[in-house]
Coordinates of C-alpha atoms in Angstrom, one line a residue:
X1 CA 0.1 0.0 0.0
X2 CA 1.5 3.4 -1.1
X3 CA 0.4 6.7 0.4
X4 CA 1.6 10.0 -1.0
X5 CA 2.4 12.7 1.7
X6 CA 3.5 16.3 1.5
X7 CA 7.0 15.5 0.6
X8 CA 7.3 12.0 1.4
X9 CA 5.7 8.6 0.4
X10 CA 4.7 5.8 2.8
X11 CA 4.9 2.3 1.8
X12 CA 3.0 -0.2 4.1
X13 CA 4.4 -3.7 3.5
X14 CA 4.0 -7.1 5.2
X15 CA 7.1 -7.0 7.1
X16 CA 8.2 -3.4 7.2
X17 CA 7.4 0.2 6.5
X18 CA 9.2 2.3 4.1
X19 CA 9.2 6.1 4.0
X20 CA 10.7 7.9 1.0
X21 CA 11.6 11.5 2.0
X22 CA 12.1 14.0 -0.8
X23 CA 12.2 17.1 1.4
X24 CA 15.8 18.2 1.3
X25 CA 17.5 15.2 -0.3
X26 CA 16.3 11.7 -1.2
X27 CA 16.2 9.5 2.0
X28 CA 14.7 6.0 2.3
X29 CA 13.8 5.0 5.8
X30 CA 13.0 1.4 6.4
X31 CA 11.2 0.3 9.7
X32 CA 10.6 -3.3 10.6
X33 CA 7.5 -3.9 12.4
X34 CA 9.4 -5.7 15.2
X35 CA 11.3 -2.5 15.8
X36 CA 8.2 -0.3 16.4
X37 CA 7.0 0.1 19.9
X38 CA 4.0 2.2 19.2
X39 CA 2.2 4.2 16.4
X40 CA 0.7 7.5 16.9
X41 CA -1.4 9.3 14.3
X42 CA -3.5 12.3 13.7
X43 CA -5.8 13.1 10.8
X44 CA -5.4 16.2 9.0
X45 CA -8.1 18.8 9.6
X46 CA -8.8 22.3 8.2
X47 CA -6.1 24.0 10.3
X48 CA -4.0 21.2 11.7
X49 CA -1.6 18.9 9.8
X50 CA -1.9 15.2 9.6
X51 CA 0.8 12.8 10.6
X52 CA 1.7 9.3 11.6
X53 CA 4.6 8.6 13.9
X54 CA 6.5 5.3 14.1
X55 CA 8.2 5.0 17.6
X56 CA 11.1 2.6 18.2
X57 CA 12.0 1.2 21.5
X58 CA 14.8 3.8 22.2
X59 CA 12.3 6.8 22.0
X60 CA 13.2 7.8 18.5
X61 CA 10.4 8.2 16.0
X62 CA 10.0 8.8 12.2
X63 CA 7.2 11.2 11.1
X64 CA 5.0 10.9 8.0
X65 CA 3.1 14.0 7.2
X66 CA 0.1 13.9 4.9
X67 CA -2.6 16.1 3.3
X68 CA -6.2 16.0 4.0
X69 CA -6.9 13.8 0.8
X70 CA -4.9 11.1 2.4
X71 CA -6.9 10.6 5.5
X72 CA -8.9 7.7 4.1
X73 CA -5.7 5.9 3.0
X74 CA -4.1 6.4 6.4
X75 CA -7.2 4.9 8.1
X76 CA -7.0 1.8 5.7
X77 CA -3.2 1.7 6.5
X78 CA -3.8 1.8 10.3
X79 CA -6.5 -0.8 10.0
X80 CA -4.2 -3.1 8.0
X81 CA -1.5 -2.7 10.6
X82 CA -4.0 -3.4 13.4
X83 CA -5.1 -6.6 11.6
X84 CA -1.7 -8.1 11.0
X85 CA -0.1 -7.0 14.2
X86 CA -2.7 -6.8 17.0
X87 CA -0.1 -6.4 19.9
X88 CA 1.2 -3.2 18.4
X89 CA 0.2 -0.1 20.4
X90 CA -1.6 2.3 18.1
X91 CA -2.8 5.7 19.4
X92 CA -5.0 8.1 17.7
X93 CA -4.3 11.8 18.5
X94 CA -7.3 14.3 18.6
X95 CA -6.4 17.8 17.8
X96 CA -9.4 19.0 20.0
X97 CA -7.4 17.9 23.0
X98 CA -4.4 19.9 22.2
X99 CA -3.9 23.1 24.3
X100 CA -4.5 26.5 22.6
X101 CA -0.9 27.5 22.4
X102 CA -0.2 24.5 20.2
X103 CA -2.9 25.3 17.6
X104 CA -1.8 26.5 14.2
X105 CA -4.3 29.4 14.1
X106 CA -3.3 30.7 17.6
X107 CA 0.4 30.6 16.5
X108 CA -0.2 32.5 13.3
X109 CA -2.4 35.3 15.0
X110 CA 0.2 35.6 17.8
X111 CA 3.1 35.8 15.3
X112 CA 1.2 38.4 13.1
X113 CA -0.4 40.7 15.5
X114 CA 1.0 40.3 19.0
X115 CA 4.2 38.8 20.1
X116 CA 5.9 37.4 17.1
X117 CA 9.1 36.1 18.9
X118 CA 6.8 34.0 21.1
X119 CA 4.9 32.8 18.1
X120 CA 7.9 31.7 16.3
X121 CA 9.2 29.9 19.5
X122 CA 5.8 28.0 19.7
X123 CA 6.1 27.2 16.1
X124 CA 9.4 25.5 16.6
X125 CA 8.7 23.9 19.9
X126 CA 5.2 22.3 19.2
X127 CA 6.8 20.0 16.6
X128 CA 3.6 19.4 14.6
X129 CA 4.9 20.8 11.3
X130 CA 7.7 19.7 9.0
X131 CA 11.0 21.4 8.9
X132 CA 10.2 23.0 5.6
X133 CA 7.0 24.4 6.8
X134 CA 8.6 25.8 10.0
X135 CA 11.4 27.5 7.9
X136 CA 8.9 29.0 5.6
X137 CA 6.7 30.2 8.3
X138 CA 9.5 31.7 10.2
X139 CA 10.7 33.5 6.9
X140 CA 7.3 34.8 6.2
X141 CA 6.8 36.2 9.7
X142 CA 10.2 37.7 9.7
X143 CA 9.6 39.4 6.3
X144 CA 6.3 40.8 7.5
X145 CA 7.7 42.1 10.8
X146 CA 10.9 43.6 9.3
X147 CA 8.7 45.2 6.6
X148 CA 6.5 46.8 9.3
X149 CA 9.4 48.0 11.2
X150 CA 11.0 49.5 8.1
X151 CA 7.6 51.2 7.3
X152 CA 7.3 52.6 10.8
X153 CA 10.9 53.9 10.7
X154 CA 10.3 55.6 7.3
X155 CA 6.9 57.1 8.7
X156 CA 8.7 58.4 11.8
X157 CA 11.4 59.9 9.7
X158 CA 9.0 61.6 7.5
X159 CA 7.2 63.0 10.5
X160 CA 10.4 64.2 12.0
X161 CA 11.4 65.9 8.7
X162 CA 8.0 67.7 8.4
X163 CA 8.3 68.9 11.9
X164 CA 12.0 70.2 11.3
X165 CA 10.8 71.7 7.9
X166 CA 7.9 73.6 9.8
X167 CA 10.2 74.9 12.4
X168 CA 12.7 76.0 9.8
X169 CA 9.9 77.7 8.0
X170 CA 8.8 79.4 11.1
X171 CA 12.3 80.6 12.0
X172 CA 12.8 81.8 8.4
X173 CA 9.6 83.9 8.6
X174 CA 10.7 85.4 12.0
X175 CA 14.2 86.3 10.6
X176 CA 13.0 87.7 7.4
X177 CA 10.3 89.7 9.2
X178 CA 12.7 91.2 11.7
X179 CA 15.5 92.2 9.3

């Protein structure tokens, strides 16, 4: 069974799981079912990303991220794995249980309108997005914030120049009138 993700492809086999990762460079990850201690997954919603994590016994995990159209295929894959390996721990994560600070909408609003450093920190620490998404979001927020700062500097400079020009004009009128 093959499932296409965002920048990955997941192959569910009889004895192993293969993840082809095309994000930065081609990487093939092979995971035997015997090496998996548990599987966590979360379906893609309108605002939150979908993923499936394959945890090994050492605490390391491999994440496969997928779009909304792959939700049904992921459910079929989970059913297939449960059927073939009933002793394997499989946990479904519900995004409604997440705290508000880990929601994508909250992080975006916080980053755009309020405290953008805190929003960027939350973006990098929640771990729900791929590295590429986190980098793109960070660059976008930094571009917006730097643009706003430069506009504010330009506007303040124009205000100061206008004030200095009006003071100079006032003094020129005084000196011209008095002489």
